[in-house]
Coordinates of C-alpha atoms in Angstrom, one line a residue:
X1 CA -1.9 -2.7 20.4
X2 CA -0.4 -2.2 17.0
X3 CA -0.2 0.8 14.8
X4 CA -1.5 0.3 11.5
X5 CA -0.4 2.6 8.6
X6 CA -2.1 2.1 5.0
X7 CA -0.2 2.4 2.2
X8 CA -2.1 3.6 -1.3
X9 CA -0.9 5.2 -4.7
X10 CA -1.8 7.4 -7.1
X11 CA -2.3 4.6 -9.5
X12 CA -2.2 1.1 -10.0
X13 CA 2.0 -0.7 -11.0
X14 CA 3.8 2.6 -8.9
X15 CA 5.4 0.3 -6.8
X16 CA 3.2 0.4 -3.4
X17 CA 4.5 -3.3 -2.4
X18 CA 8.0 -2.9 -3.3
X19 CA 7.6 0.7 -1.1
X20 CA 5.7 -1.4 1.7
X21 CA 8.4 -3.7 2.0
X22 CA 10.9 -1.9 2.1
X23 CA 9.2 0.1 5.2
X24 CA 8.5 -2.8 7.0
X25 CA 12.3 -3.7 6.4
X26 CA 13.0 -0.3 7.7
X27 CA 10.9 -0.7 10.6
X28 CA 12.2 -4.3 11.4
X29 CA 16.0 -2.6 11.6
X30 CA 14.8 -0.3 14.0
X31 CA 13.6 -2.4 16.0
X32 CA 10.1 -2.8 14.8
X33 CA 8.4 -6.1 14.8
X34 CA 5.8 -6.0 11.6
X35 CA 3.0 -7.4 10.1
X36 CA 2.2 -7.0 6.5
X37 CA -1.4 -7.0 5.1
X38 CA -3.1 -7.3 1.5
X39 CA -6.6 -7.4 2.2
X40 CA -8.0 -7.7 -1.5
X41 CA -5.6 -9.1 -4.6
X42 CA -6.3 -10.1 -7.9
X43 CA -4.1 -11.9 -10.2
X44 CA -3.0 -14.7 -7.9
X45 CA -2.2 -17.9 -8.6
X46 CA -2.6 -21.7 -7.2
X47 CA 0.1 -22.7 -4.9
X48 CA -0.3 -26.3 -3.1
X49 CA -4.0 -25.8 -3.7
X50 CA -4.7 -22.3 -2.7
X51 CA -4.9 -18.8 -4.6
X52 CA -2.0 -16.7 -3.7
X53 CA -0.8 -13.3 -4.7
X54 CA 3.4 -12.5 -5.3
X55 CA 2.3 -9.3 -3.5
X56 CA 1.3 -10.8 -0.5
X57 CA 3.3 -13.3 -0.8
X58 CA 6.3 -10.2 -0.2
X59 CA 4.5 -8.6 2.8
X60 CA 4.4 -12.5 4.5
X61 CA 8.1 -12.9 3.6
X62 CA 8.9 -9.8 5.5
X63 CA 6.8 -9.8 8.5
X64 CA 8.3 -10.8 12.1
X65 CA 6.2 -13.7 13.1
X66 CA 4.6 -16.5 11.2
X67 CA 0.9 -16.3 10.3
X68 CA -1.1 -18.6 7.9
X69 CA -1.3 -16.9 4.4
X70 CA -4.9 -16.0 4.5
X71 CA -4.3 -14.3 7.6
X72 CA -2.1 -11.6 5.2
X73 CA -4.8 -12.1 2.8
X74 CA -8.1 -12.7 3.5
X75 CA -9.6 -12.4 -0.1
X76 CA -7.4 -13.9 -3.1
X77 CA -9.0 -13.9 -6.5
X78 CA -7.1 -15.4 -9.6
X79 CA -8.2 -12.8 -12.9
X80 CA -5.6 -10.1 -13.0
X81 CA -8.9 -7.6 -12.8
X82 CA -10.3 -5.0 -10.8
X83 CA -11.1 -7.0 -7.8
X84 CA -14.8 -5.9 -7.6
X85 CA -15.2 -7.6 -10.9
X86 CA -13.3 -10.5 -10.1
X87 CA -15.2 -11.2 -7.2
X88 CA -18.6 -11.2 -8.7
X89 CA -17.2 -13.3 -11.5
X90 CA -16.2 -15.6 -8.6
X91 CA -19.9 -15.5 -7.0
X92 CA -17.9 -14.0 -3.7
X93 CA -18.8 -10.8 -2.3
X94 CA -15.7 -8.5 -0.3
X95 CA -17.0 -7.6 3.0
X96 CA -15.4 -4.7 4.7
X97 CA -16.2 -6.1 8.4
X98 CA -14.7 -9.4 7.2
X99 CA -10.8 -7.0 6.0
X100 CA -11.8 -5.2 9.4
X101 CA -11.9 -8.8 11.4
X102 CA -8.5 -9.7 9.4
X103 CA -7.4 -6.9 10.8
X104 CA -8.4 -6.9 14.2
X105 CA -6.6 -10.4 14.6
X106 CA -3.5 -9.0 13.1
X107 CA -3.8 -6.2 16.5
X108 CA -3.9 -9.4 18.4
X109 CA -0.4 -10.9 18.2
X110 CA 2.8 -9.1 19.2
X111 CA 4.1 -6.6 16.6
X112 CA 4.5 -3.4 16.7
X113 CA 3.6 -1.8 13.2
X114 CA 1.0 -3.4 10.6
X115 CA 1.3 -2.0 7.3
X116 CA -1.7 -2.7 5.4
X117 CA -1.2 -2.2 1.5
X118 CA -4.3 -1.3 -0.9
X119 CA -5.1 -2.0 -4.3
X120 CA -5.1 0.0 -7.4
X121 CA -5.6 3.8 -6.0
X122 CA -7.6 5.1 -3.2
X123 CA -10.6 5.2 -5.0
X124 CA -10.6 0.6 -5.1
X125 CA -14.3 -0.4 -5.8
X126 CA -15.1 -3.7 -3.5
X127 CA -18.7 -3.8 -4.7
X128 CA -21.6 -1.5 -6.1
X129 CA -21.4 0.8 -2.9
X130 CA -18.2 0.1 -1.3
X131 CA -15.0 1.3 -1.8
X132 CA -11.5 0.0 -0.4
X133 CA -11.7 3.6 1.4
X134 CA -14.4 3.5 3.0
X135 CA -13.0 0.5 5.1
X136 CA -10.1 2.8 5.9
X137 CA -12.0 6.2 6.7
X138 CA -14.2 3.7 9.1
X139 CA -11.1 2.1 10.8
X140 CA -9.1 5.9 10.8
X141 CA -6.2 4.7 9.6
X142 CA -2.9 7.0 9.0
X143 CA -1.9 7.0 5.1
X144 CA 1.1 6.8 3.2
X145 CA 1.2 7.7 -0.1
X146 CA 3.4 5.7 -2.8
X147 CA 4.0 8.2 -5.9
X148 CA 4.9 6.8 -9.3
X149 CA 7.2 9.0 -11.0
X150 CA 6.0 9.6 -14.4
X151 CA 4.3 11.2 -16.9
X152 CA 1.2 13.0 -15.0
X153 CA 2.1 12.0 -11.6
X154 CA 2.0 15.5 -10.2
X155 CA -1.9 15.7 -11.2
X156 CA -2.1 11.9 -9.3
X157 CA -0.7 12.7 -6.3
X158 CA -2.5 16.1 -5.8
X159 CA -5.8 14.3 -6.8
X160 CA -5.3 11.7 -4.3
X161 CA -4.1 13.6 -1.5
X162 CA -7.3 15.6 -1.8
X163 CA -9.8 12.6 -1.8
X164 CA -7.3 11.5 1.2
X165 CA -7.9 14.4 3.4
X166 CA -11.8 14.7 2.5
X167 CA -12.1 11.6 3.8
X168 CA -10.8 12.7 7.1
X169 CA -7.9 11.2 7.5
X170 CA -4.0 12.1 7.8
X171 CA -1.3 11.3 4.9
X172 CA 1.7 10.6 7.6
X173 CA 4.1 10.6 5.0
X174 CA 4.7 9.8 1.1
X175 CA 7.2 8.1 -1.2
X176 CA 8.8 9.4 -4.6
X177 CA 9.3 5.9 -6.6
X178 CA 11.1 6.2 -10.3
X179 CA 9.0 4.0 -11.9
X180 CA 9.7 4.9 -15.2
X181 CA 13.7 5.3 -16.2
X182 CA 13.0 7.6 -19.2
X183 CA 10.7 10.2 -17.5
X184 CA 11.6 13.6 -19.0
X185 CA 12.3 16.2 -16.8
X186 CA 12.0 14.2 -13.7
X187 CA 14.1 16.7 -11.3
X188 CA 11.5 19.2 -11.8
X189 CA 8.5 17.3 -11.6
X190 CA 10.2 16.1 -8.3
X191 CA 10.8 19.5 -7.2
X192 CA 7.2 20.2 -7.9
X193 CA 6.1 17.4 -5.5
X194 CA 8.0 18.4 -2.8
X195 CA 6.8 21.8 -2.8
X196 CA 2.9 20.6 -2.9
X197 CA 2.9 17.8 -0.4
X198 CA 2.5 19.1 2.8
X199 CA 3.3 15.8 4.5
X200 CA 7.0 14.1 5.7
X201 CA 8.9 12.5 2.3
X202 CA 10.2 9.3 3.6
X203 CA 12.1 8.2 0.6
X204 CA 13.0 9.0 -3.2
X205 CA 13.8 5.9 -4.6
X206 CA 15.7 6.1 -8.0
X207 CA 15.2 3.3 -10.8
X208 CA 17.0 0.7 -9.6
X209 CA 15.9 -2.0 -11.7
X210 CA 15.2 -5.6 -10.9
X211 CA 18.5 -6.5 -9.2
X212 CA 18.6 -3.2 -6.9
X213 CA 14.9 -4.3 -5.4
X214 CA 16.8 -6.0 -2.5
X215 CA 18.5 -2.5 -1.3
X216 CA 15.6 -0.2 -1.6
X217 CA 15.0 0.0 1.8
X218 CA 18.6 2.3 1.8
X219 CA 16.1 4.6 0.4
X220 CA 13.8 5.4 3.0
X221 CA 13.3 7.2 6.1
X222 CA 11.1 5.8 9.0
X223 CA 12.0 8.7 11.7
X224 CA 8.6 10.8 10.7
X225 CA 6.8 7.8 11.6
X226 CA 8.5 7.1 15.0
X227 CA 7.0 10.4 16.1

């Protein structure tokens, strides 16, 4: 059966799909045959008659087999809004055993590696007492953490690891993205980082701006998770 890893941030627009993948390119080159999955998006749009996300849209673009879209994303909402609030303007309520069914079929066909890719941070409300989270604590998952490098990101990423590892569960492995160019002192805040997290770095990706997105998988380091 598949491994599934879920990939979070410490915030929302730190990069976790462009960070997803480019693991899931990783993990194709070494052999890997991947799945990507966005259970919950907002801000999609209509393409020939159904709401689609650009994020999920990348993840299905980079997977090994064909699915159906709604198979990479089972709940599609078309505000650019926390998700919880889109789908009560929407009269539709997120289950968390409907994104664990999504999941389950994803397990059925014959990859590898599903990477599963939140949204927001960890702490995602689905509803008035349900939290993306939760759904991953129940199904155990293994986490990867997708860092934003900028102003405050060392209180982020020490915040989120902790609510990570109350939960239970185990951070397999983390990601240093640049997303801001003009972040002062960024060697040390980097340094800082690396000394805290306790868990494999699988990549520092520098800025690389919008025509270096293509090569950013030359930035990270699968062998932790091959272990």
């Amino acid at each position: 059966m598949a491994k599934t890893f879920f990939i979070t941030g410490t915030d929302t627009e730190v990069g976790k799909t462009f960070v997803t993948r480019a693991l899931m390119q990783a993990a194709a080159e070494a052999g890997k045959k991947v799945l990507g999955y966005k259970p919950v998006a907002s801000g999609c749009e209509l393409v020939d008659g159904e709401l689609k996300n650009s994020d999920a849209l990348a993840l299905q673009a980079a997977s090994s087999i064909s699915l159906p879209y709604n198979m990479h994303n089972p709940y599609a909402f078309a505000p650019a809004i926390a998700p919880h609030i889109a789908a009560e303007q929407a009269n539709e309520a997120i289950s968390i055993h409907h994104i664990g069914e999504g999941l389950a079929r994803m397990k059925e066909t014959a990859v590898d590696w599903i990477f599963t890719e939140g949204a927001g941070g960890w702490r995602l409300p689905l509803d008035e007492q349900h939290l993306l989270s939760d759904w991953v604590k129940k199904e155990h998952l293994p986490v990867i953490l997708v860092v934003g490098a900028r102003l405050g990101c060392i209180n982020h990423a020490l915040l989120t690891l902790d609510a990570i590892r109350h939960d239970g569960l185990v951070v397999v492995g983390w990601v240093l993205n640049r997303v801001d160019p003009h972040m002062s002192h960024y060697e040390e805040n980097a340094a800082t980082l690396k000394q805290r997290i306790r868990a494999p770095l699988l990549g520092e990706i520098p800025w690389l701006g919008e025509e270096g997105m293509e090569s950013v998988n030359n930035f990270i380091d699968i062998a932790p998770l091959l272990k």
